[in-house]
XYZ file of C-alpha atoms in Angstrom:
667
model
C 142.255 30.445 149.636
C 141.821 34.228 149.844
C 140.707 34.079 146.216
C 137.494 32.470 147.475
C 136.652 35.587 149.474
C 137.493 37.852 146.566
C 135.379 35.717 144.230
C 132.353 35.807 146.531
C 132.772 39.483 147.385
C 132.824 40.349 143.693
C 129.288 38.981 143.374
C 127.882 41.307 146.028
C 127.169 45.004 145.390
C 129.152 47.318 147.662
C 127.374 48.647 149.558
C 124.335 46.395 149.612
C 121.251 48.499 148.856
C 119.712 49.679 152.109
C 116.382 48.306 150.961
C 117.611 44.775 151.635
C 120.015 45.656 154.437
C 118.306 45.038 157.823
C 118.948 47.729 160.457
C 120.696 49.941 157.868
C 118.790 53.027 158.934
C 117.372 54.022 155.542
C 113.863 53.930 154.137
C 113.107 50.827 152.099
C 112.942 51.216 148.335
C 110.184 48.626 148.263
C 106.561 49.784 148.453
C 105.735 50.903 151.984
C 103.405 48.716 154.007
C 100.404 50.224 155.775
C 101.145 51.348 159.317
C 100.442 49.019 162.248
C 99.259 45.975 160.362
C 99.450 42.391 161.518
C 102.097 40.104 159.990
C 101.165 38.364 156.767
C 101.538 34.709 157.771
C 102.303 33.383 154.255
C 105.059 35.922 153.545
C 106.367 37.445 156.797
C 108.932 36.291 159.337
C 109.128 37.622 162.900
C 112.146 37.370 165.164
C 111.420 37.998 168.843
C 114.739 38.727 170.524
C 115.722 37.330 173.924
C 115.937 39.772 176.807
C 116.434 40.070 180.566
C 113.901 41.580 182.976
C 115.040 43.853 185.817
C 113.135 44.061 189.080
C 111.662 47.434 189.979
C 113.726 49.064 192.718
C 110.701 50.618 194.427
C 108.177 47.837 193.851
C 109.616 44.282 193.837
C 106.385 42.926 192.356
C 107.061 44.755 189.076
C 109.586 43.761 186.394
C 110.716 45.749 183.348
C 112.207 44.644 180.037
C 112.365 45.690 176.390
C 110.842 43.367 173.804
C 112.400 43.733 170.359
C 110.789 42.249 167.270
C 112.295 42.250 163.779
C 109.990 41.837 160.765
C 111.122 40.467 157.386
C 109.570 39.077 154.244
C 110.652 35.806 152.709
C 111.623 37.709 149.585
C 115.420 37.607 149.444
C 115.775 39.096 145.984
C 118.114 38.062 143.194
C 121.245 39.176 145.055
C 120.725 36.759 147.929
C 119.961 33.799 145.683
C 122.928 34.593 143.455
C 125.231 34.747 146.448
C 123.930 31.414 147.767
C 124.648 29.826 144.397
C 128.105 31.340 144.282
C 129.056 30.259 147.807
C 127.889 26.719 147.029
C 129.941 26.790 143.837
C 133.074 27.980 145.660
C 132.612 25.399 148.417
C 132.323 22.685 145.765
C 135.573 23.850 144.193
C 137.249 23.745 147.602
C 136.059 20.161 148.088
C 133.799 20.931 151.056
C 130.543 19.708 149.506
C 129.381 16.195 148.776
C 129.006 15.030 145.200
C 125.799 13.200 146.109
C 122.713 15.041 144.908
C 120.740 14.545 148.118
C 123.647 15.801 150.248
C 124.264 18.763 147.950
C 120.636 19.831 148.343
C 120.947 19.741 152.139
C 124.176 21.751 151.905
C 122.478 24.402 149.767
C 119.594 24.599 152.246
C 122.024 25.276 155.117
C 123.783 27.973 153.078
C 120.422 29.589 152.311
C 119.440 29.589 155.991
C 122.674 31.405 156.909
C 123.067 33.786 153.937
C 119.528 34.937 153.154
C 119.007 36.769 156.475
C 121.637 39.223 155.196
C 119.414 40.056 152.226
C 115.810 39.786 153.383
C 113.546 42.733 152.802
C 112.613 44.410 156.079
C 108.975 45.285 156.729
C 107.872 48.651 158.048
C 104.623 49.212 159.911
C 104.062 45.742 161.301
C 102.738 44.896 164.759
C 102.299 41.536 166.401
C 100.432 40.084 169.349
C 102.615 37.990 171.626
C 101.604 35.567 174.331
C 103.965 35.141 177.302
C 104.050 31.945 179.355
C 106.172 30.746 182.248
C 108.760 28.059 181.543
C 108.735 25.130 184.012
C 112.275 24.936 185.476
C 112.963 21.319 184.537
C 111.977 21.690 180.875
C 114.430 24.357 179.649
C 111.630 25.842 177.563
C 110.446 22.705 175.792
C 107.111 22.741 177.666
C 105.026 25.864 178.194
C 103.678 26.659 181.637
C 100.924 28.970 182.756
C 100.140 32.139 180.803
C 101.588 35.365 182.197
C 100.394 38.103 179.844
C 99.674 39.187 176.287
C 101.207 42.261 174.648
C 101.140 44.081 171.339
C 104.581 44.807 169.880
C 104.946 47.405 167.151
C 104.663 49.116 164.829
C 108.028 48.389 163.214
C 110.116 51.302 161.999
C 111.697 51.806 158.592
C 114.334 49.226 159.549
C 111.693 46.588 160.273
C 112.380 46.762 164.018
C 109.858 47.343 166.807
C 110.929 47.925 170.407
C 108.419 48.135 173.255
C 109.123 48.575 176.956
C 107.063 46.126 178.979
C 106.195 46.052 182.672
C 105.064 42.772 184.215
C 103.394 42.289 187.585
C 104.164 39.032 189.354
C 106.452 36.959 191.492
C 109.435 35.542 189.607
C 112.430 33.718 190.991
C 115.948 34.816 190.096
C 116.891 33.158 186.795
C 113.292 32.138 186.033
C 112.251 32.121 182.366
C 109.189 33.112 180.386
C 108.689 32.338 176.706
C 107.093 34.768 174.241
C 105.510 33.583 171.006
C 103.755 35.516 168.256
C 100.153 34.630 167.564
C 98.592 34.239 164.137
C 100.640 31.369 162.735
C 103.483 33.527 161.412
C 106.952 31.978 160.956
C 108.953 33.129 163.939
C 111.839 32.806 166.363
C 110.492 32.665 169.910
C 112.085 34.747 172.634
C 112.950 33.982 176.240
C 112.937 36.509 179.058
C 115.252 35.820 181.997
C 114.197 37.417 185.292
C 117.223 38.786 187.147
C 116.944 40.137 190.688
C 119.114 43.092 191.751
C 121.626 40.864 193.560
C 123.156 37.421 193.093
C 125.567 35.724 190.714
C 125.440 36.177 186.937
C 127.492 35.149 183.908
C 128.706 37.125 180.887
C 130.133 35.021 178.069
C 131.651 35.663 174.695
C 130.436 33.343 171.909
C 132.944 33.015 169.077
C 135.847 30.730 170.063
C 134.769 30.818 173.700
C 131.762 28.525 173.448
C 131.502 28.022 169.663
C 134.179 26.990 167.193
C 134.286 29.903 164.778
C 137.694 30.709 163.346
C 139.661 28.016 161.571
C 143.126 27.580 160.127
C 142.336 28.822 156.616
C 140.057 31.247 154.843
C 137.812 28.716 153.143
C 137.248 27.255 156.577
C 135.714 30.532 157.778
C 133.224 30.430 154.930
C 132.548 26.766 155.600
C 132.029 27.194 159.359
C 129.910 30.335 158.918
C 127.685 29.368 156.014
C 127.779 25.568 155.737
C 128.798 23.613 158.822
C 126.655 22.613 161.712
C 128.021 24.831 164.516
C 130.232 22.998 166.992
C 130.695 23.828 170.672
C 134.156 24.191 172.166
C 134.958 20.842 173.743
C 133.981 20.717 177.402
C 132.219 24.072 177.453
C 128.617 22.816 177.467
C 129.434 20.704 180.517
C 131.193 23.618 182.209
C 128.267 25.986 181.628
C 125.757 23.447 182.902
C 127.942 23.022 185.980
C 128.007 26.801 186.521
C 124.261 27.011 186.065
C 123.627 24.219 188.577
C 126.206 25.399 191.115
C 125.068 29.040 191.023
C 121.368 28.070 191.121
C 120.406 29.010 187.545
C 121.872 32.525 187.342
C 121.084 34.829 184.413
C 123.433 34.491 181.426
C 124.361 37.127 178.857
C 126.079 36.092 175.603
C 128.027 38.832 173.811
C 129.071 38.462 170.181
C 130.542 40.771 167.575
C 128.324 39.102 164.974
C 125.532 41.101 163.307
C 121.856 40.515 164.028
C 121.552 38.671 160.707
C 123.012 35.629 162.467
C 120.589 35.846 165.400
C 118.518 32.780 164.551
C 121.644 30.757 163.801
C 123.250 31.654 167.152
C 119.925 31.424 169.021
C 119.436 27.820 167.885
C 123.059 26.955 168.671
C 122.780 28.366 172.195
C 119.532 26.526 172.852
C 121.111 23.236 171.822
C 124.222 23.415 173.995
C 124.071 26.133 176.654
C 121.839 27.670 179.342
C 119.347 30.153 177.969
C 120.237 33.798 178.247
C 120.186 37.089 176.385
C 122.092 37.278 173.103
C 123.728 40.679 172.632
C 124.633 41.154 168.951
C 125.705 44.129 166.891
C 122.901 46.494 165.987
C 124.026 46.925 162.388
C 124.423 44.518 159.512
C 127.655 44.207 157.545
C 127.443 45.845 154.153
C 128.954 42.916 152.348
C 130.200 39.422 153.008
C 133.810 40.372 152.324
C 133.555 42.972 155.084
C 131.920 40.402 157.369
C 134.795 37.961 156.930
C 137.523 40.547 157.335
C 136.032 42.613 160.121
C 134.468 40.333 162.741
C 137.114 41.490 165.210
C 136.951 45.234 164.477
C 136.102 47.458 167.424
C 135.019 44.608 169.655
C 136.420 46.070 172.873
C 134.480 49.333 172.566
C 131.362 47.467 171.436
C 131.426 44.932 174.288
C 132.222 47.517 176.962
C 129.289 49.611 175.765
C 126.962 46.580 175.842
C 128.058 45.660 179.356
C 127.813 49.246 180.569
C 124.440 50.162 179.085
C 122.579 46.846 178.975
C 123.914 45.062 182.045
C 125.749 47.184 184.635
C 123.245 50.060 184.425
C 120.430 47.744 185.535
C 122.306 45.271 187.739
C 125.127 47.185 189.470
C 124.918 45.021 192.617
C 125.180 41.584 191.009
C 128.402 39.551 191.067
C 129.591 38.616 187.586
C 131.725 35.807 186.211
C 133.073 36.692 182.767
C 134.320 34.172 180.207
C 136.085 34.928 176.944
C 139.030 33.962 174.760
C 142.269 35.435 173.516
C 141.203 35.713 169.864
C 139.449 39.053 170.226
C 139.706 41.713 172.950
C 137.810 39.915 175.692
C 140.645 40.323 178.235
C 140.850 44.069 177.590
C 137.055 44.563 177.612
C 136.508 42.674 180.861
C 139.506 44.370 182.471
C 138.159 47.803 181.497
C 134.833 47.058 183.194
C 136.542 45.591 186.266
C 138.657 48.727 186.701
C 135.738 51.053 186.081
C 133.409 49.257 188.519
C 135.489 47.580 191.261
C 133.821 44.540 192.798
C 131.248 44.115 190.014
C 133.244 41.437 188.194
C 134.382 38.729 190.593
C 136.223 36.394 188.207
C 137.489 36.510 184.619
C 138.326 33.324 182.729
C 140.119 33.610 179.389
C 140.493 30.624 177.067
C 143.733 30.550 175.095
C 142.876 30.253 171.405
C 145.481 28.877 169.029
C 145.884 28.179 165.312
C 143.057 30.454 164.235
C 142.612 32.925 161.421
C 142.780 36.504 162.642
C 140.788 38.745 160.289
C 142.722 41.750 161.515
C 145.905 40.016 160.380
C 145.063 39.813 156.681
C 143.462 36.380 157.034
C 146.802 34.570 157.239
C 146.751 31.193 159.063
C 148.230 31.326 162.548
C 149.147 35.027 162.316
C 149.124 36.605 165.745
C 148.901 33.366 167.758
C 152.021 34.067 169.786
C 151.200 37.737 170.229
C 147.628 37.059 171.348
C 148.729 34.528 173.953
C 151.836 36.236 175.292
C 151.780 36.596 179.089
C 152.756 40.238 178.612
C 149.489 40.909 176.806
C 147.435 39.654 179.748
C 149.645 41.375 182.311
C 149.135 44.664 180.477
C 145.368 44.175 180.115
C 144.867 43.312 183.792
C 147.449 45.718 185.186
C 146.248 47.123 188.492
C 143.808 44.255 189.106
C 144.360 41.483 191.614
C 145.755 38.306 190.069
C 143.072 36.448 191.971
C 140.488 38.147 189.741
C 141.621 36.766 186.387
C 142.724 33.404 185.110
C 144.079 32.411 181.709
C 143.113 28.879 180.752
C 145.646 26.123 180.245
C 145.962 25.805 176.493
C 146.653 22.079 176.386
C 146.189 19.311 178.938
C 147.662 15.803 179.086
C 145.229 13.445 180.811
C 146.310 10.518 182.982
C 144.873 8.203 185.613
C 147.054 8.472 188.704
C 147.489 6.270 191.772
C 146.455 3.581 192.237
C 145.664 3.325 188.515
C 144.617 -0.068 187.122
C 146.043 -1.777 190.222
C 142.841 -0.817 191.997
C 141.670 -4.088 190.427
C 143.401 -7.035 192.063
C 142.581 -9.711 189.489
C 145.162 -9.550 186.623
C 142.537 -10.019 183.917
C 140.301 -7.304 185.353
C 143.329 -5.065 185.771
C 144.258 -5.376 182.095
C 140.656 -4.791 181.058
C 140.408 -1.682 183.235
C 143.628 -0.264 181.751
C 142.176 -0.776 178.266
C 138.943 1.007 179.229
C 140.853 3.952 180.702
C 142.942 4.320 177.570
C 140.033 4.117 175.169
C 138.124 6.686 177.235
C 141.048 9.143 177.242
C 141.637 8.534 173.534
C 138.001 9.482 172.891
C 138.487 12.799 174.709
C 141.708 13.426 172.766
C 140.090 12.594 169.431
C 137.240 15.046 170.054
C 139.704 17.921 170.499
C 143.247 16.839 169.543
C 144.615 20.382 169.590
C 143.918 20.782 173.295
C 144.110 17.291 174.774
C 146.583 14.433 174.908
C 146.875 11.482 177.255
C 149.309 9.154 179.000
C 148.161 5.559 178.717
C 147.723 3.338 181.761
C 149.148 -0.194 181.914
C 148.577 -3.212 184.161
C 151.155 -4.002 186.842
C 154.691 -4.150 185.467
C 154.976 -7.491 187.280
C 152.458 -8.840 184.727
C 155.020 -8.446 181.952
C 153.034 -9.970 179.073
C 149.835 -7.995 179.635
C 151.794 -4.819 180.371
C 153.707 -4.993 177.098
C 150.535 -5.822 175.170
C 148.877 -2.665 176.498
C 151.969 -0.555 175.766
C 151.877 -1.717 172.146
C 148.130 -1.121 171.823
C 148.257 2.307 173.464
C 151.259 3.662 171.575
C 150.807 1.924 168.225
C 147.011 1.829 167.883
C 145.657 4.646 170.070
C 148.685 6.902 169.456
C 148.941 7.879 173.119
C 151.343 10.704 173.936
C 153.105 8.563 176.522
C 152.730 5.995 179.287
C 152.050 6.600 182.978
C 153.862 4.370 185.483
C 153.539 4.222 189.255
C 156.649 4.533 191.405
C 156.336 0.972 192.752
C 154.560 -2.302 191.990
C 153.643 -5.406 193.958
C 153.699 -6.145 197.664
C 157.397 -5.407 198.109
C 159.858 -2.745 196.991
C 159.701 -3.293 193.236
C 160.682 0.252 192.301
C 161.134 1.112 188.637
C 164.824 0.196 188.537
C 164.098 -3.423 189.484
C 165.611 -6.068 187.181
C 162.188 -7.706 186.677
C 161.117 -4.622 184.714
C 163.909 -4.756 182.125
C 161.632 -6.225 179.373
C 159.151 -3.382 179.899
C 161.897 -0.759 179.693
C 163.241 -2.326 176.498
C 159.748 -2.131 174.967
C 159.388 1.505 175.948
C 162.884 2.412 174.837
C 162.336 0.878 171.398
C 159.637 3.512 170.862
C 161.471 6.420 172.484
C 158.426 6.734 174.712
C 157.564 9.571 177.065
C 157.043 8.134 180.568
C 155.145 9.976 183.280
C 155.973 8.658 186.761
C 153.432 9.278 189.509
C 153.884 8.189 193.139
C 151.790 5.586 194.856
C 151.842 4.452 198.474
C 154.886 2.722 199.896
C 154.986 -0.793 201.301
C 154.518 0.668 204.774
C 151.164 2.425 204.643
C 151.211 3.583 208.260
C 150.770 7.357 208.403
C 153.473 9.530 209.929
C 150.651 11.416 211.607
C 146.875 10.905 211.401
C 146.571 14.456 210.076
C 148.980 13.798 207.172
C 147.586 11.646 204.351
C 150.244 9.920 202.266
C 150.124 12.325 199.283
C 151.040 15.235 201.559
C 154.408 13.889 202.752
C 155.049 10.258 201.768
C 154.477 10.570 198.009
C 157.457 12.889 197.404
C 159.678 10.339 199.137
C 158.339 7.583 196.864
C 159.195 9.671 193.786
C 162.703 10.232 195.113
C 163.125 6.507 195.862
C 162.108 5.282 192.413
C 164.203 7.979 190.694
C 167.364 7.144 192.601
C 166.676 3.423 191.979
C 166.629 4.081 188.230
C 169.943 5.927 188.530
C 171.819 3.515 190.813
C 170.585 0.391 188.970
C 171.877 1.980 185.756
C 168.493 1.303 184.209
C 168.472 4.765 182.600
C 171.719 4.212 180.737
C 171.440 0.509 179.939
C 167.783 0.016 179.098
C 166.044 3.407 178.749
C 168.496 5.828 177.119
C 165.900 6.983 174.567
C 162.982 7.321 176.984
C 161.922 10.738 178.228
C 160.929 10.258 181.869
C 158.866 12.898 183.687
C 158.883 12.878 187.478
C 155.786 14.456 188.989
C 155.801 16.927 191.898
C 159.169 18.415 191.016
C 160.865 15.033 191.354
C 159.813 14.662 194.970
C 162.861 14.521 197.239
C 165.355 13.801 194.438
C 166.535 17.425 193.934
C 167.211 17.816 197.668
C 168.873 14.431 198.272
C 170.656 13.469 195.062
C 173.829 15.278 196.161
C 173.838 13.220 199.340
C 174.053 10.079 197.175
C 176.506 11.511 194.654
C 178.826 12.876 197.335
C 178.719 9.791 199.560
C 178.198 6.567 197.643
C 181.237 6.587 195.303
C 183.428 6.486 198.432
C 181.697 3.508 200.077
C 182.105 -0.258 199.760
C 178.680 -0.776 198.141
C 180.047 -1.048 194.606
C 177.764 1.532 193.029
C 180.145 1.780 190.042
C 179.087 5.313 189.205
C 181.028 8.501 189.653
C 179.640 11.610 191.262
C 179.374 13.294 187.864
C 177.524 10.324 186.371
C 174.962 10.286 189.184
C 174.243 14.010 188.742
C 174.183 13.653 184.967
C 171.572 10.893 185.218
C 169.496 12.991 187.616
C 169.538 15.770 185.047
C 168.139 13.474 182.365
C 164.738 13.429 184.037
C 161.977 15.863 183.224
C 160.040 17.361 186.129
C 156.541 18.789 186.469
C 155.651 21.533 188.946
C 152.480 19.966 190.382
C 152.324 20.888 194.087
C 155.916 22.093 193.855
C 156.062 25.291 195.859
C 158.619 27.468 197.534
C 161.828 28.945 196.191
C 163.885 26.408 198.186
C 162.460 23.489 196.207
C 162.618 25.408 192.923
C 166.260 26.364 193.499
C 167.219 22.733 194.167
C 165.255 21.629 191.109
C 166.941 24.158 188.823
C 170.328 23.018 190.104
C 169.888 19.557 188.549
C 167.363 20.066 185.720
C 168.578 20.567 182.160
C 167.184 23.428 180.073
C 163.597 22.805 178.958
C 163.169 19.935 181.420
C 160.765 21.658 183.852
C 157.097 21.450 182.823
C 153.938 22.910 184.292
C 151.756 20.544 186.325
C 148.668 21.225 188.424
C 147.571 17.914 190.020
C 144.023 18.811 188.990
C 141.520 17.494 190.045
C 143.141 15.645 192.943
C 144.474 18.739 194.692
C 142.031 21.361 196.021
C 141.467 24.291 193.675
C 142.695 26.793 196.246
C 145.942 24.858 196.722
C 146.527 24.757 192.963
C 145.917 28.520 192.697
C 148.221 29.250 195.637
C 151.064 27.114 194.307
C 150.661 28.461 190.764
C 150.871 31.984 192.165
C 154.079 31.044 193.978
C 155.524 29.954 190.647
C 154.539 33.291 189.116
C 156.064 35.224 192.005
C 159.212 33.109 192.373
C 162.416 35.072 192.863
C 164.737 32.192 191.911
C 163.259 30.898 188.643
C 165.420 31.819 185.675
C 163.719 33.363 182.675
C 164.552 30.269 180.635
C 162.862 27.885 183.070
C 159.969 30.310 183.543
C 159.417 30.289 179.782
C 159.641 26.524 179.774
C 157.027 26.182 182.503
C 154.661 28.423 180.530
C 154.621 25.904 177.679
C 157.873 26.093 175.737
C 159.345 22.964 177.361
C 156.176 20.931 176.873
C 156.023 22.069 173.254
C 159.451 20.591 172.592
C 158.583 17.339 174.354
C 155.205 17.023 172.586
C 155.672 18.593 169.133
C 152.223 17.372 168.034
C 150.621 19.687 170.556
C 152.936 22.598 169.808
C 152.043 22.781 166.111
């Protein structure tokens, strides 16, 4: 696929003549325009760039910001049109374009919209009148409010760029927006000004592979996603950013990207569609050719982003509290860490999304190159060395979704219960299908006592929906029908025939009376229920006779099983109860289980768990969202700081064990 890049690059002069290279810093070779003239509506294009207004320290009624306008003509020249044609041709060869004439025309139009900004002629000597209006809070900019002011921006310099410092008098709330539009009917990109008070919360976000899918698993895919595809948000990120905006009362957002200004309109429209409005910080210089653009989007990003944060954000808002979000593809961890060390207390939280299976331009555009290196814990430890671990958090790369207790049994009618299980599974399958690299799910089933409906749902979930496994509760019915009960043999045979992964989650026992009013059942009773169903599976010989090919995961570190299994193995073979299992067989069966670490804390529990668990049988679990966030953080930190975990189990908990159990998600 690298031949595609070489083919396209060969069609572009190197370097591109400065006359058609926006922001190149050289005088245009085209005839100079008269100084300080208005835009020519039929031929000119004006981009008004988003910005953030800072409140005057001495006079809170005054606000200051810089308005930047870029002026272009529609003339793209022969080079731009030739490159559009060539990219379309290469995409057709790669099979990315439709053979239908009407679709091909739409594809070419999208390529033109993305490519031609790299080749437009810049216009010197232009000025423009802008009208600024308030944005009503509930409209997100779709409806204009009352007029605030009018300003003249310009004249543009030899690079077609005008920058004017503006002071506004008025009362603006933190995070409030105004919208600036050029007058005169010229084609334009409107700008939004965010008003940011000296103090409060704020958000800095990367763009590429943090909120927008950018890099793909092959070279042609980069061309396709950059110049052809409709941009796609990272799954779940629009919802997360809306949640942050609502929770933090509409804080100012800054979006940092290593992309050149040529992609401003493209990224501006993408942001407006999916994310809260905020200032886009892009590189001040255009790439000299498309080959360089594709190979160098990650070059020097740490220095660039630190400089942007230092000069454009920290300098004006040193007292605000910042949340920073990025990904592992570029140098977001290192850039945010550098700012956090340089200005202690300014950044309050850093979230890094693990990116996987991407093309790394710095790695010769080879698929997957650098994945392991980028996501190694050692990389993050080195980047954040000297900073509190409470400050930074690396995102879970892959999550397996499941509906825990009481599951479908919340419905008492058998028909409703089966219907609810089906709805849960189709919902989780939809989430998985939208982002299969990062999500899987365990399918829910009706009560195991309803054998026919249960088996029907197992077949549908595993055979049709391709679920990653099945979730079972520790007990079913009004009595002690734990999972080793003989009534469940047909279900186990069905699961075993498929070599299914089974996730076992505790539910309440028959006796629902609390040990103490201050102790809800999940705090103390649930671990006992996990231990009871696990030992029932062992003693009933269900594991050996009917589920030898199933992989069974016990949540919460197996509950009480690791601490009590030796009591059974050391006692029961010597009693009159006819257990018919030796001590070694009991311990061997206990070691066949897999265990997750959800709410499993303390070196005592971890030591007991390691004593019975086989290699690669301990998996990370969080119990999110049922457990409080602070509890999850505390317990996860205990895992990190454990003095008894072996390096092998530690590696397994960090993803290696799950990768072996779910090879689809490890690829």
